[in-house]
mmCIF file of C-alpha atoms and ligand atoms in Angstrom:
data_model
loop_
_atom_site.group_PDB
_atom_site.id
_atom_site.type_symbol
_atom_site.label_atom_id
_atom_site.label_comp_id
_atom_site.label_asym_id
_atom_site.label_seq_id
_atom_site.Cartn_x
_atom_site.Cartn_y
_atom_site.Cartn_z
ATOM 1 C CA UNK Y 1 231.074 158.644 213.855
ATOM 2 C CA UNK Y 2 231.054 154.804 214.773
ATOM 3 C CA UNK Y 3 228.773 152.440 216.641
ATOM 4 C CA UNK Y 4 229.985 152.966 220.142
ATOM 5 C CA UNK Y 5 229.171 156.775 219.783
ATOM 6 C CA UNK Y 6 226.034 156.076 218.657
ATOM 7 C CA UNK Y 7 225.611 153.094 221.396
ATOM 8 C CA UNK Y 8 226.354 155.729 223.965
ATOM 9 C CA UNK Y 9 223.244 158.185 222.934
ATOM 10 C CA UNK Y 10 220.601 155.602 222.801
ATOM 11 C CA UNK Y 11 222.162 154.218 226.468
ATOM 12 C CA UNK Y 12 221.636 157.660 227.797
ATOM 13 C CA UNK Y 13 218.118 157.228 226.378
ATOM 14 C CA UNK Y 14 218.390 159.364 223.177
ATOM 15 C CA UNK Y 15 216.156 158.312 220.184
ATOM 16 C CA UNK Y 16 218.245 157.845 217.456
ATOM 17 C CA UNK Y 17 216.695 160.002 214.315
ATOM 18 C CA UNK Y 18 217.846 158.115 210.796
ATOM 19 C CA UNK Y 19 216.512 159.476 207.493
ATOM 20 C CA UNK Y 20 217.368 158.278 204.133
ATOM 21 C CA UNK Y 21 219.608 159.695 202.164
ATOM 22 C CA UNK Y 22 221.082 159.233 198.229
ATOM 23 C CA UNK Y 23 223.485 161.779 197.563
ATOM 24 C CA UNK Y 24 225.638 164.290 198.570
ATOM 25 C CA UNK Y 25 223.392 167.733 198.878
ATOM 26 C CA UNK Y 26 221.197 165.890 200.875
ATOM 27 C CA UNK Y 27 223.915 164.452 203.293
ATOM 28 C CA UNK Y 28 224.813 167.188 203.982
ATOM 29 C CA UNK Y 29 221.499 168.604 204.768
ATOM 30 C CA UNK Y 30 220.881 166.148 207.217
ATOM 31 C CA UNK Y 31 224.052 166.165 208.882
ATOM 32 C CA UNK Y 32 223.692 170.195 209.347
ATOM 33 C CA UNK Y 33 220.561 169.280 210.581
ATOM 34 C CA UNK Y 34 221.553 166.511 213.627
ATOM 35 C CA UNK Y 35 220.632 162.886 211.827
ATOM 36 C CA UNK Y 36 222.445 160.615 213.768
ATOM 37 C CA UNK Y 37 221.992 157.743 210.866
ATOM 38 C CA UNK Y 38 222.321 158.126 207.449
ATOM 39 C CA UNK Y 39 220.391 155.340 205.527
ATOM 40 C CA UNK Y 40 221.075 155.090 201.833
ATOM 41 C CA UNK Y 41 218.367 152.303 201.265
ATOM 42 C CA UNK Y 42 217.771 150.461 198.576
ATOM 43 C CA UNK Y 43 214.627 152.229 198.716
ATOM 44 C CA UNK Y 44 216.122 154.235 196.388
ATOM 45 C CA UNK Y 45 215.021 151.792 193.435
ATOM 46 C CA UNK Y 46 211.696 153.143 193.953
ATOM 47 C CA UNK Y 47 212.459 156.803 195.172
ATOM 48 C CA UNK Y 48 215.429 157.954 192.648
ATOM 49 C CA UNK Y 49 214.774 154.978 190.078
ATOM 50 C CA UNK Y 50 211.119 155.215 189.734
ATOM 51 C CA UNK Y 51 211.035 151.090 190.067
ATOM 52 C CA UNK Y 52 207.413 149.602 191.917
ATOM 53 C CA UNK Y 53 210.215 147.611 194.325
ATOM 54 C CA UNK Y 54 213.487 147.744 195.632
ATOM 55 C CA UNK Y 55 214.372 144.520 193.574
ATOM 56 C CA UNK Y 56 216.409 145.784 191.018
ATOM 57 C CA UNK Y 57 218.489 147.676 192.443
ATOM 58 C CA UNK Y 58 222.366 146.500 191.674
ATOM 59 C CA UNK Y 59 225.075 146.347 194.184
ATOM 60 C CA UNK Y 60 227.137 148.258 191.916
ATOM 61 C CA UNK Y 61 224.637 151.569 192.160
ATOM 62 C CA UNK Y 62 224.485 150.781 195.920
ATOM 63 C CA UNK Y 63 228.404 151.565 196.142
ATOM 64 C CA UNK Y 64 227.733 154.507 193.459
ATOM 65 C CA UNK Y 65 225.299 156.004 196.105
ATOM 66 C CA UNK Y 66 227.405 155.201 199.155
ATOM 67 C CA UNK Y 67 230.353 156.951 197.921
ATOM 68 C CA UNK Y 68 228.376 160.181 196.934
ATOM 69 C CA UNK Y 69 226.828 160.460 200.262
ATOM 70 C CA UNK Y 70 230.364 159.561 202.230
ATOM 71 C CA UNK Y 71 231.700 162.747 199.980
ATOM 72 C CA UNK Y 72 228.848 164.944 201.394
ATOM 73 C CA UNK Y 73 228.307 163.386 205.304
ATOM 74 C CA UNK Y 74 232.002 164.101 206.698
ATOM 75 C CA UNK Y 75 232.727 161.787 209.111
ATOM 76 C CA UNK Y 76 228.300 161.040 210.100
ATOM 77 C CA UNK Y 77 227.119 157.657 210.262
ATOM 78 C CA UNK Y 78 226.153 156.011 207.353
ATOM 79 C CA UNK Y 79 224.101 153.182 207.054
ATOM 80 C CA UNK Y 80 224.167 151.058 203.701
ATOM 81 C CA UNK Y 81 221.287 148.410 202.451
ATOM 82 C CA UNK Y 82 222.932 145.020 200.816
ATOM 83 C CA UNK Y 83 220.712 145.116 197.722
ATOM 84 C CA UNK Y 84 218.479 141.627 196.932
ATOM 85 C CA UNK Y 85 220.595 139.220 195.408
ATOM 86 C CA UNK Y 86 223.747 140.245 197.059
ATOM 87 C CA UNK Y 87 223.619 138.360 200.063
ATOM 88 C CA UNK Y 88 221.585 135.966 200.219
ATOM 89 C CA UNK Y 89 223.415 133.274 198.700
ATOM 90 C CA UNK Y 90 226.215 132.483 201.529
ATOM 91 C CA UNK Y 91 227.814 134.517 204.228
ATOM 92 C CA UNK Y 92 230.431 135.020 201.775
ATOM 93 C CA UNK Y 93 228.979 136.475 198.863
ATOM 94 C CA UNK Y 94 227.751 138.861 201.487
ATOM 95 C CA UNK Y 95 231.504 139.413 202.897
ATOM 96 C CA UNK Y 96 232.591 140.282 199.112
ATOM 97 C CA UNK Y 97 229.104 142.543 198.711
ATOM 98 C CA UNK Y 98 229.406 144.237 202.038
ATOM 99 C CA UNK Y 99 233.261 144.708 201.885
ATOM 100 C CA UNK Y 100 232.732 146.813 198.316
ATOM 101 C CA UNK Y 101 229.871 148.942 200.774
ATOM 102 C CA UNK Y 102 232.819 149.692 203.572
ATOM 103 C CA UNK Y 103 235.367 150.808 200.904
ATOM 104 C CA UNK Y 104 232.958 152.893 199.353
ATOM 105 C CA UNK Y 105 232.046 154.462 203.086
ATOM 106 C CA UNK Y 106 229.925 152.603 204.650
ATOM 107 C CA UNK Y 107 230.020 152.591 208.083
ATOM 108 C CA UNK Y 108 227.632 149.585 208.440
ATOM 109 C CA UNK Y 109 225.384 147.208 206.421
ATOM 110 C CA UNK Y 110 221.938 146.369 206.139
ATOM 111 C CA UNK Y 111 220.364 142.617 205.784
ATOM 112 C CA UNK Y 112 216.762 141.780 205.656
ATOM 113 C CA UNK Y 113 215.541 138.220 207.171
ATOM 114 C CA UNK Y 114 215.821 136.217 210.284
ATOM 115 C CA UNK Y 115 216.788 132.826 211.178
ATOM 116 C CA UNK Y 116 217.864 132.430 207.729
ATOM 117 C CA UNK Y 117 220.131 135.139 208.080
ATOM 118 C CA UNK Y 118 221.661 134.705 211.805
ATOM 119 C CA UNK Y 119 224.922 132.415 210.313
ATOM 120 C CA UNK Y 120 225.758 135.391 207.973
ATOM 121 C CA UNK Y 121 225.845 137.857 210.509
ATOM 122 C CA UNK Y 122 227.986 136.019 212.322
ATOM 123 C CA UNK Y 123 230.431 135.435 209.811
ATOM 124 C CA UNK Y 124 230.338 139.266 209.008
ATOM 125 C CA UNK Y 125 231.022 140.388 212.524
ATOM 126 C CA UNK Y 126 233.366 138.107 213.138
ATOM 127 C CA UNK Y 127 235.134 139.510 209.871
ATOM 128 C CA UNK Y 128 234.709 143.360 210.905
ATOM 129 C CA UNK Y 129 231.472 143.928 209.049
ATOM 130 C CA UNK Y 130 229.084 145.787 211.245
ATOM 131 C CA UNK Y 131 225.702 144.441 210.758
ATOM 132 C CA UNK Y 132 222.081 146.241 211.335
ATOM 133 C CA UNK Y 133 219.761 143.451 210.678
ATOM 134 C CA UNK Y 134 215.893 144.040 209.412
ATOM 135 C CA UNK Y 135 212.645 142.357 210.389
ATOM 136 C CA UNK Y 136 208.932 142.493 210.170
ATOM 137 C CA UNK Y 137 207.966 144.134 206.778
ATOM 138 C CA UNK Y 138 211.125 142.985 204.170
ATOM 139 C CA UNK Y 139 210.657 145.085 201.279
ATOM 140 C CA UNK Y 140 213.376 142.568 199.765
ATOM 141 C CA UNK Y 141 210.119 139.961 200.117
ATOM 142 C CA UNK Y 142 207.349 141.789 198.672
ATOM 143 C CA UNK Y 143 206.724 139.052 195.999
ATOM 144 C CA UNK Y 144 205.958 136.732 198.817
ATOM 145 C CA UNK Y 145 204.177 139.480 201.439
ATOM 146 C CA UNK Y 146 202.919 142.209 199.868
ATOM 147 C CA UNK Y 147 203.629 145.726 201.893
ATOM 148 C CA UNK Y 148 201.716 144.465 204.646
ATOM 149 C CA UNK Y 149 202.275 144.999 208.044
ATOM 150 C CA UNK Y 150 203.701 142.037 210.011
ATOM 151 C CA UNK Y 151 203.850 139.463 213.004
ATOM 152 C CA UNK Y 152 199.875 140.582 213.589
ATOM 153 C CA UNK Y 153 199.101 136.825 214.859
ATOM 154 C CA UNK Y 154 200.736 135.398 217.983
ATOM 155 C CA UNK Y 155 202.761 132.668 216.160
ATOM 156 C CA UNK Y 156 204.641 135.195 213.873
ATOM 157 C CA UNK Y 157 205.087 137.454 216.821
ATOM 158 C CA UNK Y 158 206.834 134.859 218.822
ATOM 159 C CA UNK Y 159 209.069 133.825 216.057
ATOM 160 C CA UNK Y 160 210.009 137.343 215.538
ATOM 161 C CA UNK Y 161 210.838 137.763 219.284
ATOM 162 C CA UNK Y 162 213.243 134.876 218.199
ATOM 163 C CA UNK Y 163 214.659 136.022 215.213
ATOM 164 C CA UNK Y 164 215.603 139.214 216.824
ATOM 165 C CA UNK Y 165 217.463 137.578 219.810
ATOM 166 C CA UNK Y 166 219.281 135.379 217.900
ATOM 167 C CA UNK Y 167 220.330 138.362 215.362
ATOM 168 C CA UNK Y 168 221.702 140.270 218.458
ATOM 169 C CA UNK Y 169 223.382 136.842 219.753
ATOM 170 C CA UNK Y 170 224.967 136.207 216.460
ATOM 171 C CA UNK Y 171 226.350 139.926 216.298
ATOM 172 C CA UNK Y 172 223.922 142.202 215.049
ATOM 173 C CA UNK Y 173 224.724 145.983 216.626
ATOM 174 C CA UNK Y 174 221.151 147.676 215.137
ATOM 175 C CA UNK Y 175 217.588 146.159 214.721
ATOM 176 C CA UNK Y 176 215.426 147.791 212.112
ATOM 177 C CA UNK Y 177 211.672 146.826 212.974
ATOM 178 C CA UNK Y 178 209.389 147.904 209.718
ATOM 179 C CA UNK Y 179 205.768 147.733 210.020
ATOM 180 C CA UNK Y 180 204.685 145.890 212.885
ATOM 181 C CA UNK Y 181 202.153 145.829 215.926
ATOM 182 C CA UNK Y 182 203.841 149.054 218.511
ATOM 183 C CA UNK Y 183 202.979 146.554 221.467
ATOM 184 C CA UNK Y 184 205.504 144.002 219.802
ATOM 185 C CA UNK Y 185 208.153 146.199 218.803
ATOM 186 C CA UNK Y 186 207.760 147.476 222.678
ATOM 187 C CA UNK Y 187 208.345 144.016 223.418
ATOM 188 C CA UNK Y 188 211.735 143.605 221.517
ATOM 189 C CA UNK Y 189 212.761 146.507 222.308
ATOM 190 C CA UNK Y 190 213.013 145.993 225.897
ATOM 191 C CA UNK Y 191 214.159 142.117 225.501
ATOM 192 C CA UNK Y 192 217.400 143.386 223.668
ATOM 193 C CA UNK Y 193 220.690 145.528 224.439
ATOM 194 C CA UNK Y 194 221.112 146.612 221.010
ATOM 195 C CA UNK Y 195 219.416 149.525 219.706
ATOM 196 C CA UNK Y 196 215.869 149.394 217.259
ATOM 197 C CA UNK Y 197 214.861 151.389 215.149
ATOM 198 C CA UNK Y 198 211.316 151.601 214.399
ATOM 199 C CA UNK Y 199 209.239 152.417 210.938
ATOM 200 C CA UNK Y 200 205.807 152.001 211.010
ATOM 201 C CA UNK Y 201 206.666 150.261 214.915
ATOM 202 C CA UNK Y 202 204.971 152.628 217.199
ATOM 203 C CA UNK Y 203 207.431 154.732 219.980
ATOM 204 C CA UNK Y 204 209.258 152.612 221.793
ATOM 205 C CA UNK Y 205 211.774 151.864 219.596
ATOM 206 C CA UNK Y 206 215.102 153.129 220.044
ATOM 207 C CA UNK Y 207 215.064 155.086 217.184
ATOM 208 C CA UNK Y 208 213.274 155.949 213.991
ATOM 209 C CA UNK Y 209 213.713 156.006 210.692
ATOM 210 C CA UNK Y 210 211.946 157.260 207.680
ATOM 211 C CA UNK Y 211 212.056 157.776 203.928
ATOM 212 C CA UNK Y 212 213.477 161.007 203.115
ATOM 213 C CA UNK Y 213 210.995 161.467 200.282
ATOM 214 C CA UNK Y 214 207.859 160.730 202.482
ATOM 215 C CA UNK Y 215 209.142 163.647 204.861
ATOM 216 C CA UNK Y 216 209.764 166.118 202.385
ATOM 217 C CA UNK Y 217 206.237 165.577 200.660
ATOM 218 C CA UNK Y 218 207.537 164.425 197.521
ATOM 219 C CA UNK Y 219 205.925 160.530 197.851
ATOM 220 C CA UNK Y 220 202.730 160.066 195.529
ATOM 221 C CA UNK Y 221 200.990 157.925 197.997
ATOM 222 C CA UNK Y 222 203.204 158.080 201.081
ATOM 223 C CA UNK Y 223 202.935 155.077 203.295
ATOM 224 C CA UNK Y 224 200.405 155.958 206.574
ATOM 225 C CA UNK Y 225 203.296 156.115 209.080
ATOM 226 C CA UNK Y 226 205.463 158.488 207.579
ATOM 227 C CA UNK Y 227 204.780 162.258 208.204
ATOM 228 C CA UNK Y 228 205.079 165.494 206.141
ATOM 229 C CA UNK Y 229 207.247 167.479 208.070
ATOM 230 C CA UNK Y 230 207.435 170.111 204.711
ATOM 231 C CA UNK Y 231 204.492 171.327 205.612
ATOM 232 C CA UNK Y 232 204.809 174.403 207.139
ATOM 233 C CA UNK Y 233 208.475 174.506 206.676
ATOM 234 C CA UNK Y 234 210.614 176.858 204.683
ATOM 235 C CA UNK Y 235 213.435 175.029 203.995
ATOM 236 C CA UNK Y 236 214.764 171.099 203.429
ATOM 237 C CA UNK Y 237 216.879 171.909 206.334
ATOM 238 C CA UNK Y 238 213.852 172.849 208.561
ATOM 239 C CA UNK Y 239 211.695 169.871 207.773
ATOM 240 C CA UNK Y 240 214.593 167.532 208.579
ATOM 241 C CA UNK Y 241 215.330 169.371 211.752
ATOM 242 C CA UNK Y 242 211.629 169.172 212.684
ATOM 243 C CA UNK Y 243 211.536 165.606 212.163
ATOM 244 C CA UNK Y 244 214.911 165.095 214.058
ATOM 245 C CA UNK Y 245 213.299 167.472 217.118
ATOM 246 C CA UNK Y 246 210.047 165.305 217.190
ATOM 247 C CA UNK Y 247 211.487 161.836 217.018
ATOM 248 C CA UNK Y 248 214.442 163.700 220.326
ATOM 249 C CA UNK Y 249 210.968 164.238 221.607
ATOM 250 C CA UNK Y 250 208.953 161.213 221.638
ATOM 251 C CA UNK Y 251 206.220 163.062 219.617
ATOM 252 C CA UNK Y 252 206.940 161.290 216.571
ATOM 253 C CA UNK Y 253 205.091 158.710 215.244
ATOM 254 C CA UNK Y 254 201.989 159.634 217.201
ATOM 255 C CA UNK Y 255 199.761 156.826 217.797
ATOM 256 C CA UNK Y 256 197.558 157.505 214.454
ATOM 257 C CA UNK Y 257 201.315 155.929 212.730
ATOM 258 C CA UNK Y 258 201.472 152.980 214.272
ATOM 259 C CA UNK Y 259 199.474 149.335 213.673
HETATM 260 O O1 KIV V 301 215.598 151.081 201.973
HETATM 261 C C1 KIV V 301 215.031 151.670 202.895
HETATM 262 O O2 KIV V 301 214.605 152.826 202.782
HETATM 263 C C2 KIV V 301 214.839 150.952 204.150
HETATM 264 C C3 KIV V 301 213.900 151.559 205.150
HETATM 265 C C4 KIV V 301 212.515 151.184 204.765
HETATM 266 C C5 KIV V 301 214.219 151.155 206.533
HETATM 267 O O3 KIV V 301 215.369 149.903 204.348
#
Protein backbone atom coordinates (compact mmCIF):
# COMPACT_ATOMS: atom_id res chain seq x y z
CA UNK A 1 0.00 0.00 0.00
CA UNK A 2 1.27 3.70 -0.56
CA UNK A 3 0.40 7.13 0.75
CA UNK A 4 -2.39 8.05 -1.57
CA UNK A 5 -4.32 4.84 -0.43
CA UNK A 6 -3.87 5.65 2.85
CA UNK A 7 -4.63 9.58 2.08
CA UNK A 8 -7.90 8.38 0.66
CA UNK A 9 -9.18 6.55 4.10
CA UNK A 10 -8.42 9.31 6.44
CA UNK A 11 -10.24 11.85 3.60
CA UNK A 12 -13.26 9.68 3.86
CA UNK A 13 -12.82 10.22 7.61
CA UNK A 14 -11.28 6.83 8.62
CA UNK A 15 -8.90 6.84 11.69
CA UNK A 16 -5.90 5.45 10.66
CA UNK A 17 -4.90 2.50 13.36
CA UNK A 18 -0.76 2.16 13.39
CA UNK A 19 0.84 -0.23 15.89
CA UNK A 20 4.41 -1.01 16.19
CA UNK A 21 5.85 -3.68 14.88
CA UNK A 22 9.67 -5.50 14.85
CA UNK A 23 9.51 -8.55 13.02
CA UNK A 24 7.95 -10.71 10.82
CA UNK A 25 5.29 -12.95 13.04
CA UNK A 26 4.06 -9.92 14.27
CA UNK A 27 3.59 -8.21 10.79
CA UNK A 28 1.83 -10.42 9.89
CA UNK A 29 -0.43 -10.45 12.80
CA UNK A 30 -1.28 -7.07 12.36
CA UNK A 31 -1.80 -7.05 8.81
CA UNK A 32 -4.38 -10.16 9.26
CA UNK A 33 -5.73 -8.06 11.69
CA UNK A 34 -6.48 -4.51 9.50
CA UNK A 35 -3.36 -2.06 10.75
CA UNK A 36 -3.26 0.35 8.22
CA UNK A 37 0.48 1.52 9.47
CA UNK A 38 3.13 -0.50 10.39
CA UNK A 39 5.63 1.42 12.68
CA UNK A 40 8.93 -0.28 13.32
CA UNK A 41 10.13 2.46 15.86
CA UNK A 42 13.12 2.90 17.23
CA UNK A 43 11.24 2.22 20.24
CA UNK A 44 12.47 -0.94 19.79
CA UNK A 45 15.84 0.00 21.69
CA UNK A 46 13.83 -0.11 24.71
CA UNK A 47 11.13 -2.82 23.82
CA UNK A 48 13.35 -5.70 22.00
CA UNK A 49 16.82 -4.23 23.32
CA UNK A 50 16.00 -3.72 26.87
CA UNK A 51 17.88 -0.05 26.55
CA UNK A 52 16.20 2.96 29.18
CA UNK A 53 16.04 5.11 25.59
CA UNK A 54 15.79 4.84 22.08
CA UNK A 55 19.38 6.39 21.76
CA UNK A 56 21.32 3.62 20.84
CA UNK A 57 19.73 2.19 18.52
CA UNK A 58 22.00 1.90 15.09
CA UNK A 59 20.77 2.57 11.67
CA UNK A 60 22.15 -0.62 10.67
CA UNK A 61 19.55 -2.71 13.14
CA UNK A 62 16.88 -0.23 11.91
CA UNK A 63 17.33 -1.73 8.23
CA UNK A 64 17.77 -5.33 10.00
CA UNK A 65 14.20 -4.77 11.44
CA UNK A 66 12.72 -3.15 8.35
CA UNK A 67 13.58 -5.92 6.15
CA UNK A 68 12.16 -8.66 8.56
CA UNK A 69 8.91 -6.95 8.86
CA UNK A 70 8.73 -6.10 4.80
CA UNK A 71 9.23 -10.19 4.56
CA UNK A 72 6.17 -10.70 6.88
CA UNK A 73 3.69 -7.40 5.91
CA UNK A 74 3.17 -8.23 2.01
CA UNK A 75 2.62 -5.30 0.33
CA UNK A 76 1.04 -3.14 4.07
CA UNK A 77 2.37 0.08 4.89
CA UNK A 78 5.33 0.34 6.70
CA UNK A 79 6.51 3.08 8.53
CA UNK A 80 10.36 3.29 9.50
CA UNK A 81 12.00 5.63 12.45
CA UNK A 82 15.53 7.34 11.26
CA UNK A 83 17.40 6.33 14.42
CA UNK A 84 19.27 9.45 16.55
CA UNK A 85 22.33 10.26 14.94
CA UNK A 86 21.30 9.42 11.49
CA UNK A 87 19.82 12.47 10.43
CA UNK A 88 20.42 15.06 12.11
CA UNK A 89 23.54 16.19 10.75
CA UNK A 90 22.42 17.53 7.09
CA UNK A 91 19.59 16.69 4.79
CA UNK A 92 22.00 14.48 3.24
CA UNK A 93 23.21 12.22 5.72
CA UNK A 94 19.51 11.73 6.10
CA UNK A 95 19.07 11.03 2.14
CA UNK A 96 21.97 8.24 2.51
CA UNK A 97 20.18 6.97 6.06
CA UNK A 98 16.68 7.03 4.73
CA UNK A 99 17.58 5.64 1.21
CA UNK A 100 19.22 2.29 3.10
CA UNK A 101 15.35 2.33 5.06
CA UNK A 102 13.48 2.32 1.37
CA UNK A 103 15.73 -0.50 0.00
CA UNK A 104 15.25 -2.43 2.94
CA UNK A 105 11.16 -1.78 2.59
CA UNK A 106 10.31 1.05 3.89
CA UNK A 107 7.57 2.66 2.60
CA UNK A 108 8.22 5.95 4.50
CA UNK A 109 10.51 7.55 7.15
CA UNK A 110 10.26 8.95 10.41
CA UNK A 111 12.10 12.34 11.75
CA UNK A 112 11.69 13.85 15.10
CA UNK A 113 12.01 17.88 15.47
CA UNK A 114 10.62 20.98 13.98
CA UNK A 115 11.93 24.05 12.53
CA UNK A 116 15.21 22.50 12.71
CA UNK A 117 14.11 19.82 10.65
CA UNK A 118 11.73 21.59 7.89
CA UNK A 119 15.01 22.04 5.21
CA UNK A 120 15.56 18.21 5.45
CA UNK A 121 12.24 17.30 4.65
CA UNK A 122 12.30 19.20 1.89
CA UNK A 123 15.29 17.93 0.45
CA UNK A 124 13.90 14.32 1.08
CA UNK A 125 10.65 14.87 -0.72
CA UNK A 126 11.98 16.53 -3.28
CA UNK A 127 14.35 13.38 -3.69
CA UNK A 128 11.38 10.70 -3.39
CA UNK A 129 11.72 10.12 0.32
CA UNK A 130 8.33 10.15 1.90
CA UNK A 131 8.54 11.87 5.14
CA UNK A 132 6.16 11.48 8.44
CA UNK A 133 7.54 14.09 10.65
CA UNK A 134 7.23 13.92 14.75
CA UNK A 135 6.46 16.58 17.33
CA UNK A 136 5.58 17.25 20.88
CA UNK A 137 7.21 14.49 23.08
CA UNK A 138 10.76 13.47 20.97
CA UNK A 139 11.87 10.44 22.56
CA UNK A 140 15.13 11.21 20.38
CA UNK A 141 15.35 14.36 23.13
CA UNK A 142 14.83 12.79 26.34
CA UNK A 143 18.26 14.00 27.68
CA UNK A 144 17.00 17.48 27.25
CA UNK A 145 12.96 16.82 28.18
CA UNK A 146 12.46 14.06 30.09
CA UNK A 147 9.17 11.86 28.96
CA UNK A 148 7.10 14.69 29.69
CA UNK A 149 4.22 15.71 28.01
CA UNK A 150 4.56 18.81 25.79
CA UNK A 151 3.53 22.37 24.43
CA UNK A 152 1.42 22.65 28.01
CA UNK A 153 2.16 26.62 28.03
CA UNK A 154 0.82 28.92 25.31
CA UNK A 155 4.26 29.89 23.88
CA UNK A 156 5.28 26.22 23.09
CA UNK A 157 1.83 25.59 21.80
CA UNK A 158 2.04 28.32 19.29
CA UNK A 159 5.41 27.35 18.10
CA UNK A 160 4.23 23.90 17.64
CA UNK A 161 1.21 25.11 15.58
CA UNK A 162 4.24 26.48 13.52
CA UNK A 163 6.43 23.75 13.32
CA UNK A 164 3.70 21.58 12.09
CA UNK A 165 2.64 23.94 9.20
CA UNK A 166 5.82 24.46 8.02
CA UNK A 167 6.58 20.48 8.13
CA UNK A 168 3.44 20.00 5.89
CA UNK A 169 4.64 23.12 3.64
CA UNK A 170 8.06 21.72 3.27
CA UNK A 171 6.60 18.16 2.29
CA UNK A 172 5.77 16.22 5.15
CA UNK A 173 2.72 13.57 4.10
CA UNK A 174 2.09 12.28 8.08
CA UNK A 175 2.28 14.22 11.45
CA UNK A 176 2.95 12.12 14.49
CA UNK A 177 1.77 14.25 17.63
CA UNK A 178 3.23 12.34 20.98
CA UNK A 179 2.11 13.49 24.24
CA UNK A 180 0.48 16.67 24.12
CA UNK A 181 -2.62 18.76 25.42
CA UNK A 182 -5.96 16.84 23.15
CA UNK A 183 -7.26 20.57 22.75
CA UNK A 184 -3.91 21.34 20.80
CA UNK A 185 -3.55 18.37 18.83
CA UNK A 186 -7.46 19.22 17.92
CA UNK A 187 -6.08 22.36 16.88
CA UNK A 188 -3.43 21.00 14.36
CA UNK A 189 -5.32 18.67 13.32
CA UNK A 190 -7.89 20.74 11.79
CA UNK A 191 -5.22 23.57 10.59
CA UNK A 192 -3.55 20.85 8.30
CA UNK A 193 -4.42 18.61 5.10
CA UNK A 194 -2.11 15.97 5.98
CA UNK A 195 -3.04 13.29 8.22
CA UNK A 196 -1.93 13.09 12.38
CA UNK A 197 -1.54 10.64 14.20
CA UNK A 198 -1.99 10.95 17.79
CA UNK A 199 -0.17 9.12 21.00
CA UNK A 200 -0.92 10.33 24.15
CA UNK A 201 -2.94 13.45 21.86
CA UNK A 202 -6.48 12.92 22.80
CA UNK A 203 -9.18 11.86 19.67
CA UNK A 204 -9.04 14.08 17.18
CA UNK A 205 -6.20 13.08 15.55
CA UNK A 206 -6.35 11.42 12.37
CA UNK A 207 -5.07 8.42 13.54
CA UNK A 208 -3.42 6.61 16.39
CA UNK A 209 -0.67 4.89 17.15
CA UNK A 210 0.64 2.83 19.94
CA UNK A 211 3.43 0.59 21.19
CA UNK A 212 2.77 -2.87 20.36
CA UNK A 213 4.16 -4.01 23.71
CA UNK A 214 1.93 -1.60 25.81
CA UNK A 215 -1.18 -3.25 23.98
CA UNK A 216 -0.31 -6.67 24.43
CA UNK A 217 0.43 -6.18 28.30
CA UNK A 218 3.92 -7.00 28.10
CA UNK A 219 5.27 -3.15 29.23
CA UNK A 220 6.54 -3.09 33.00
CA UNK A 221 5.21 0.31 33.61
CA UNK A 222 3.22 1.10 30.47
CA UNK A 223 2.94 4.76 29.74
CA UNK A 224 -0.85 6.17 31.02
CA UNK A 225 -2.19 6.53 27.45
CA UNK A 226 -1.65 3.29 26.11
CA UNK A 227 -4.31 0.55 26.78
CA UNK A 228 -4.27 -3.24 27.45
CA UNK A 229 -6.29 -4.53 24.88
CA UNK A 230 -4.91 -8.40 26.06
CA UNK A 231 -7.06 -8.30 28.58
CA UNK A 232 -9.82 -10.26 27.95
CA UNK A 233 -8.53 -11.45 24.70
CA UNK A 234 -7.59 -14.89 23.56
CA UNK A 235 -5.32 -14.34 21.04
CA UNK A 236 -2.45 -11.59 19.73
CA UNK A 237 -4.66 -11.41 16.79
CA UNK A 238 -7.76 -10.43 18.90
CA UNK A 239 -6.13 -7.77 20.99
CA UNK A 240 -4.78 -6.09 17.85
CA UNK A 241 -8.12 -6.33 16.17
CA UNK A 242 -9.75 -4.84 19.28
CA UNK A 243 -7.48 -2.03 19.31
CA UNK A 244 -7.85 -1.51 15.46
CA UNK A 245 -12.00 -1.70 16.05
CA UNK A 246 -11.78 0.95 18.92
CA UNK A 247 -9.44 3.47 17.40
CA UNK A 248 -12.30 2.75 13.61
CA UNK A 249 -14.54 3.73 16.44
CA UNK A 250 -13.52 6.79 18.10
CA UNK A 251 -13.58 4.92 21.49
CA UNK A 252 -10.00 4.81 21.77
CA UNK A 253 -8.06 6.81 23.79
CA UNK A 254 -10.95 7.69 26.06
CA UNK A 255 -10.55 10.89 27.74
CA UNK A 256 -8.79 9.26 31.02
CA UNK A 257 -5.57 8.88 28.00
CA UNK A 258 -5.22 12.08 27.12
CA UNK A 259 -3.36 15.36 28.95
O1 LIG B 1 9.47 4.50 18.11
C1 LIG B 1 8.26 4.57 18.36
O2 LIG B 1 7.63 3.64 18.87
C2 LIG B 1 7.57 5.82 18.05
C3 LIG B 1 6.20 6.00 18.61
C4 LIG B 1 6.34 6.47 20.02
C5 LIG B 1 5.38 6.92 17.80
O3 LIG B 1 8.11 6.67 17.41
Amino acid sequence: MFMPQLMKKAEAGEKLAALTCYDASYARILVQAGVDILLVGDSLGMTVQGHDTTLPVSLEQMVYHSAAVRRGAGNAFILVDLPFGSYQQSPGQAFASAAQLLVAGANMVKLEGGAIMVETVEFLVRRGVPVCAHLGLLPQSVNRTGYRAQARDNQAALQLLEDAANLEQAGAELLVLESIPALLASEVTSSLRIPTIGIGAGPQCDGQVLVLNDILGLTEKPPRFAHNFMLGATAIEEAVRRYVTAVKAGEFPAAEHAF
